[in-house]
mmCIF file of C-alpha atoms in Angstrom:
data_model
loop_
_atom_site.group_PDB
_atom_site.id
_atom_site.type_symbol
_atom_site.label_atom_id
_atom_site.label_comp_id
_atom_site.label_asym_id
_atom_site.label_seq_id
_atom_site.Cartn_x
_atom_site.Cartn_y
_atom_site.Cartn_z
ATOM 1 C CA THR A 71 -122.410 -23.849 -7.706
ATOM 2 C CA TYR A 72 -124.584 -20.728 -7.756
ATOM 3 C CA ARG A 73 -125.895 -19.366 -11.060
ATOM 4 C CA ALA A 74 -127.041 -15.781 -10.810
ATOM 5 C CA GLU A 75 -128.790 -15.825 -14.190
ATOM 6 C CA GLY A 76 -131.233 -18.465 -12.969
ATOM 7 C CA ASP A 77 -130.966 -17.747 -9.224
ATOM 8 C CA CYS A 78 -130.331 -21.416 -8.614
ATOM 9 C CA LEU A 79 -127.817 -24.003 -7.453
ATOM 10 C CA LEU A 80 -126.495 -26.544 -9.956
ATOM 11 C CA LEU A 81 -125.029 -29.883 -8.888
ATOM 12 C CA GLU A 82 -121.453 -29.901 -10.227
ATOM 13 C CA ALA A 83 -119.855 -32.831 -8.404
ATOM 14 C CA GLN A 84 -120.593 -35.559 -5.870
ATOM 15 C CA THR A 85 -118.813 -38.516 -4.334
ATOM 16 C CA SER A 86 -119.617 -41.190 -1.777
ATOM 17 C CA ALA A 87 -117.632 -43.726 0.234
ATOM 18 C CA THR A 88 -120.660 -46.024 -0.050
ATOM 19 C CA PRO A 89 -122.049 -47.106 -3.446
ATOM 20 C CA MET A 90 -125.182 -45.100 -4.129
ATOM 21 C CA SER A 91 -127.085 -48.351 -4.756
ATOM 22 C CA GLN A 92 -126.761 -49.126 -1.028
ATOM 23 C CA PHE A 93 -128.588 -45.920 -0.031
ATOM 24 C CA GLU A 94 -132.365 -45.693 0.039
ATOM 25 C CA LEU A 95 -132.642 -42.735 -2.333
ATOM 26 C CA ASP A 96 -136.306 -42.170 -1.479
ATOM 27 C CA ARG A 97 -135.176 -40.401 1.682
ATOM 28 C CA PRO A 98 -136.150 -36.715 1.544
ATOM 29 C CA LEU A 99 -132.752 -35.442 2.642
ATOM 30 C CA LEU A 100 -130.907 -37.296 -0.110
ATOM 31 C CA GLN A 101 -133.476 -36.253 -2.694
ATOM 32 C CA ASP A 102 -132.831 -32.639 -1.730
ATOM 33 C CA ILE A 103 -129.031 -32.866 -1.833
ATOM 34 C CA LEU A 104 -128.760 -34.866 -5.058
ATOM 35 C CA ARG A 105 -131.027 -32.743 -7.241
ATOM 36 C CA ASP A 106 -129.349 -31.433 -10.395
ATOM 37 C CA ARG A 107 -130.906 -28.003 -9.883
ATOM 38 C CA ILE A 108 -132.279 -26.236 -6.807
ATOM 39 C CA ASP A 109 -134.348 -23.130 -7.469
ATOM 40 C CA LEU A 110 -133.712 -20.480 -4.812
ATOM 41 C CA VAL A 111 -136.849 -18.503 -5.696
ATOM 42 C CA GLN A 112 -139.069 -21.496 -4.895
ATOM 43 C CA ALA A 113 -136.791 -23.159 -2.379
ATOM 44 C CA GLY A 114 -139.439 -24.906 -0.299
ATOM 45 C CA ASP A 115 -137.917 -26.980 2.501
ATOM 46 C CA SER A 116 -134.575 -27.481 0.740
ATOM 47 C CA LEU A 117 -131.709 -27.443 3.238
ATOM 48 C CA ALA A 118 -129.197 -26.658 0.499
ATOM 49 C CA ALA A 119 -131.294 -23.661 -0.550
ATOM 50 C CA ARG A 120 -131.539 -22.539 3.078
ATOM 51 C CA VAL A 121 -127.734 -22.570 3.294
ATOM 52 C CA ALA A 122 -127.508 -20.432 0.157
ATOM 53 C CA LEU A 123 -130.238 -17.983 1.156
ATOM 54 C CA THR A 124 -129.053 -17.433 4.743
ATOM 55 C CA ARG A 125 -125.363 -17.753 3.864
ATOM 56 C CA ARG A 126 -124.913 -19.580 7.145
ATOM 57 C CA PRO A 127 -123.987 -23.200 7.869
ATOM 58 C CA GLN A 128 -126.946 -25.517 8.451
ATOM 59 C CA PHE A 129 -126.925 -28.808 10.370
ATOM 60 C CA ASP A 130 -129.804 -31.279 10.472
ATOM 61 C CA HIS A 131 -130.808 -34.923 10.232
ATOM 62 C CA ASP A 132 -133.474 -36.788 8.323
ATOM 63 C CA PRO A 133 -136.581 -36.687 10.546
ATOM 64 C CA ALA A 134 -138.432 -39.368 8.617
ATOM 65 C CA TYR A 135 -136.631 -42.257 10.254
ATOM 66 C CA PRO A 136 -136.296 -42.430 14.076
ATOM 67 C CA ALA A 137 -133.237 -43.906 15.745
ATOM 68 C CA MET A 138 -134.993 -47.224 16.379
ATOM 69 C CA SER A 139 -135.723 -47.726 12.682
ATOM 70 C CA LEU A 140 -133.881 -50.356 10.683
ATOM 71 C CA ARG A 141 -132.622 -47.486 8.561
ATOM 72 C CA PRO A 142 -130.169 -45.230 10.432
ATOM 73 C CA LEU A 143 -130.542 -41.505 10.767
ATOM 74 C CA LEU A 144 -128.928 -39.454 8.019
ATOM 75 C CA TYR A 145 -127.002 -36.398 9.208
ATOM 76 C CA PHE A 146 -126.489 -33.285 7.117
ATOM 77 C CA ALA A 147 -123.981 -30.423 7.212
ATOM 78 C CA GLY A 148 -124.141 -27.609 4.666
ATOM 79 C CA TYR A 149 -121.799 -24.647 4.234
ATOM 80 C CA PRO A 150 -122.195 -21.555 2.042
ATOM 81 C CA LEU A 151 -119.336 -20.867 -0.362
ATOM 82 C CA VAL A 152 -118.866 -17.111 -0.139
ATOM 83 C CA VAL A 153 -116.060 -14.875 -1.434
ATOM 84 C CA GLU A 154 -116.129 -11.177 -0.533
ATOM 85 C CA GLU A 155 -119.858 -11.385 0.289
ATOM 86 C CA ARG A 156 -120.596 -13.063 -3.076
ATOM 87 C CA LEU A 157 -122.258 -16.475 -3.064
ATOM 88 C CA VAL A 158 -120.486 -18.926 -5.383
ATOM 89 C CA GLY A 159 -122.073 -22.171 -4.229
ATOM 90 C CA VAL A 160 -122.913 -24.589 -1.421
ATOM 91 C CA PHE A 161 -120.831 -27.435 0.021
ATOM 92 C CA ALA A 162 -122.936 -30.233 1.566
ATOM 93 C CA LEU A 163 -122.066 -33.432 3.423
ATOM 94 C CA TYR A 164 -124.291 -36.279 4.586
ATOM 95 C CA ARG A 165 -123.394 -39.350 6.615
ATOM 96 C CA ASP A 166 -125.047 -42.022 8.759
ATOM 97 C CA ARG A 167 -123.201 -40.993 11.927
ATOM 98 C CA PRO A 168 -123.305 -37.753 13.929
ATOM 99 C CA ILE A 169 -120.871 -35.049 12.827
ATOM 100 C CA SER A 170 -118.629 -33.869 15.655
ATOM 101 C CA ASP A 171 -117.695 -30.256 16.367
ATOM 102 C CA GLU A 172 -114.117 -30.976 15.276
ATOM 103 C CA ILE A 173 -115.343 -32.202 11.904
ATOM 104 C CA HIS A 174 -117.591 -29.143 11.584
ATOM 105 C CA ASP A 175 -114.563 -26.888 12.109
ATOM 106 C CA VAL A 176 -112.528 -28.715 9.470
ATOM 107 C CA LEU A 177 -115.412 -28.674 6.997
ATOM 108 C CA GLY A 178 -115.810 -24.922 7.481
ATOM 109 C CA TRP A 179 -112.146 -24.436 6.585
ATOM 110 C CA ILE A 180 -112.503 -26.724 3.556
ATOM 111 C CA ALA A 181 -115.587 -24.796 2.416
ATOM 112 C CA ASN A 182 -113.625 -21.528 2.474
ATOM 113 C CA ALA A 183 -110.836 -23.077 0.388
ATOM 114 C CA ILE A 184 -113.336 -24.477 -2.131
ATOM 115 C CA ALA A 185 -115.051 -21.076 -2.415
ATOM 116 C CA VAL A 186 -111.774 -19.345 -3.273
ATOM 117 C CA GLY A 187 -110.912 -22.047 -5.805
ATOM 118 C CA ILE A 188 -114.299 -21.775 -7.548
ATOM 119 C CA ASP A 189 -114.063 -17.991 -7.652
ATOM 120 C CA ARG A 190 -110.605 -18.075 -9.217
ATOM 121 C CA THR A 191 -111.663 -20.679 -11.769
ATOM 122 C CA GLN A 192 -114.748 -18.696 -12.768
ATOM 123 C CA ALA A 193 -112.709 -15.487 -13.044
ATOM 124 C CA ARG A 194 -110.157 -17.270 -15.259
ATOM 125 C CA GLN A 195 -112.907 -18.698 -17.457
ATOM 126 C CA GLU A 196 -114.553 -15.284 -17.790
ATOM 127 C CA LEU A 197 -111.234 -13.663 -18.719
ATOM 128 C CA THR A 198 -110.558 -16.388 -21.302
ATOM 129 C CA SER A 199 -114.019 -15.923 -22.794
ATOM 130 C CA ARG A 200 -113.601 -12.155 -22.986
ATOM 131 C CA ARG A 201 -110.127 -12.542 -24.489
ATOM 132 C CA GLU A 202 -111.462 -14.866 -27.176
ATOM 133 C CA ALA A 203 -114.253 -12.374 -27.914
ATOM 134 C CA LEU A 204 -111.650 -9.591 -28.241
ATOM 135 C CA LEU A 205 -109.569 -11.652 -30.676
ATOM 136 C CA PHE A 206 -112.688 -12.348 -32.721
ATOM 137 C CA GLN A 207 -113.556 -8.631 -32.813
ATOM 138 C CA LEU A 208 -110.011 -7.714 -33.859
ATOM 139 C CA ALA A 209 -110.051 -10.351 -36.601
ATOM 140 C CA SER A 210 -113.357 -8.914 -37.821
ATOM 141 C CA LYS A 211 -111.891 -5.383 -37.823
ATOM 142 C CA ILE A 212 -108.877 -6.551 -39.817
ATOM 143 C CA ARG A 213 -111.123 -8.229 -42.381
ATOM 144 C CA LYS A 214 -113.225 -5.078 -42.752
ATOM 145 C CA SER A 215 -110.356 -2.589 -42.816
ATOM 146 C CA LEU A 216 -106.678 -2.804 -43.632
ATOM 147 C CA GLU A 217 -106.070 0.682 -42.225
ATOM 148 C CA LEU A 218 -103.470 0.355 -39.451
ATOM 149 C CA PRO A 219 -104.855 3.255 -37.312
ATOM 150 C CA THR A 220 -108.313 1.631 -37.290
ATOM 151 C CA ILE A 221 -106.895 -1.751 -36.269
ATOM 152 C CA LEU A 222 -104.692 -0.269 -33.526
ATOM 153 C CA GLN A 223 -107.539 1.807 -32.101
ATOM 154 C CA ALA A 224 -109.767 -1.261 -31.946
ATOM 155 C CA ALA A 225 -106.948 -3.161 -30.229
ATOM 156 C CA VAL A 226 -106.282 -0.611 -27.463
ATOM 157 C CA ASP A 227 -110.024 -0.072 -26.882
ATOM 158 C CA GLY A 228 -110.608 -3.810 -26.595
ATOM 159 C CA ILE A 229 -107.590 -4.495 -24.355
ATOM 160 C CA ARG A 230 -108.491 -1.634 -22.003
ATOM 161 C CA THR A 231 -112.044 -2.967 -21.699
ATOM 162 C CA LEU A 232 -110.829 -6.540 -21.203
ATOM 163 C CA LEU A 233 -108.333 -5.669 -18.466
ATOM 164 C CA GLN A 234 -110.450 -2.849 -16.992
ATOM 165 C CA THR A 235 -107.505 -0.443 -16.901
ATOM 166 C CA ASP A 236 -107.509 3.360 -16.901
ATOM 167 C CA ARG A 237 -105.306 3.584 -19.972
ATOM 168 C CA CYS A 238 -104.021 1.463 -22.839
ATOM 169 C CA LEU A 239 -101.787 2.806 -25.587
ATOM 170 C CA PHE A 240 -99.703 1.767 -28.576
ATOM 171 C CA ALA A 241 -96.317 3.403 -29.045
ATOM 172 C CA TRP A 242 -93.398 3.036 -31.438
ATOM 173 C CA TYR A 243 -89.878 2.912 -30.035
ATOM 174 C CA CYS A 244 -87.792 5.492 -31.907
ATOM 175 C CA GLU A 245 -84.016 5.190 -31.811
ATOM 176 C CA GLY A 246 -82.039 8.374 -31.654
ATOM 177 C CA GLU A 247 -80.356 10.751 -29.261
ATOM 178 C CA PRO A 248 -82.200 10.588 -26.992
ATOM 179 C CA PRO A 249 -84.415 7.568 -27.776
ATOM 180 C CA THR A 250 -88.135 8.244 -27.503
ATOM 181 C CA TRP A 251 -91.522 6.575 -27.421
ATOM 182 C CA GLU A 252 -94.031 7.868 -29.961
ATOM 183 C CA THR A 253 -97.578 7.155 -28.828
ATOM 184 C CA ILE A 254 -99.827 7.048 -31.872
ATOM 185 C CA THR A 255 -102.994 5.461 -30.443
ATOM 186 C CA GLU A 256 -104.523 5.416 -26.970
ATOM 187 C CA SER A 257 -107.662 4.569 -25.053
ATOM 188 C CA ARG A 258 -108.036 6.317 -21.687
ATOM 189 C CA ALA A 259 -110.429 7.359 -18.975
ATOM 190 C CA PRO A 260 -111.931 10.819 -19.624
ATOM 191 C CA ASP A 261 -110.211 12.394 -16.609
ATOM 192 C CA LEU A 262 -106.689 11.382 -17.703
ATOM 193 C CA PRO A 263 -104.454 13.598 -19.859
ATOM 194 C CA SER A 264 -103.488 12.399 -23.320
ATOM 195 C CA LEU A 265 -100.072 10.861 -23.890
ATOM 196 C CA LEU A 266 -100.179 11.109 -27.676
ATOM 197 C CA GLY A 267 -96.919 12.301 -29.141
ATOM 198 C CA ARG A 268 -93.273 11.724 -28.260
ATOM 199 C CA LEU A 269 -91.845 11.173 -24.816
ATOM 200 C CA PRO A 270 -88.248 10.442 -23.809
ATOM 201 C CA VAL A 271 -87.561 6.846 -22.846
ATOM 202 C CA SER A 272 -86.213 8.110 -19.512
ATOM 203 C CA LEU A 273 -86.605 11.450 -17.788
ATOM 204 C CA PRO A 274 -84.568 13.060 -15.002
ATOM 205 C CA GLU A 275 -86.422 12.553 -11.732
ATOM 206 C CA GLU A 276 -86.691 16.285 -11.065
ATOM 207 C CA ASN A 277 -88.390 16.824 -14.443
ATOM 208 C CA MET A 278 -90.702 13.832 -14.340
ATOM 209 C CA ASP A 279 -94.321 14.748 -14.982
ATOM 210 C CA LEU A 280 -96.029 12.320 -12.592
ATOM 211 C CA GLU A 281 -99.490 13.330 -13.758
ATOM 212 C CA ARG A 282 -98.711 12.268 -17.307
ATOM 213 C CA LEU A 283 -96.586 9.234 -16.524
#
């Protein structure tokens, strides 16, 4: 997967139908693919880095061993994992037989599916991390102040930042005729009108203030 903070690729997972002990791991192509970290700033001749930097599939074979060698050629196919023009990683395959066009097509489809899956997982992890940070901040606020307005303001500010919404508010439901919502705390974008105060639970359509609601 790609790590923007280090501008590098990190090896997250690998598998092989052949035990790794049966491969000659001194082969340059395998040494490139199986590195734990590939620096994109100093990529050198790395095929995996080339895939990431060009964001285009790359196909090659190990040039160190000709077809007549006792050791067969090693073929490589690498695909960039991109979601909405954002690089999330590289998917690479190597085998000791040529890779057909049909296999290339299937691998391209698989790479797209993997990219979406990684992006969703990372987004979920980021949201979980931010949510835990918000809970920690709220707990700290509660320890420092038992004033309800202070706690509620910290809550709506934190939730709005976490969810990246235009507005977040806290309102009491007030029974009566008619029932109303009483908004006592809000966090909003500067260009939005305030909703502090009381509002009917339901409004006739012809009187609905769309700008406020």
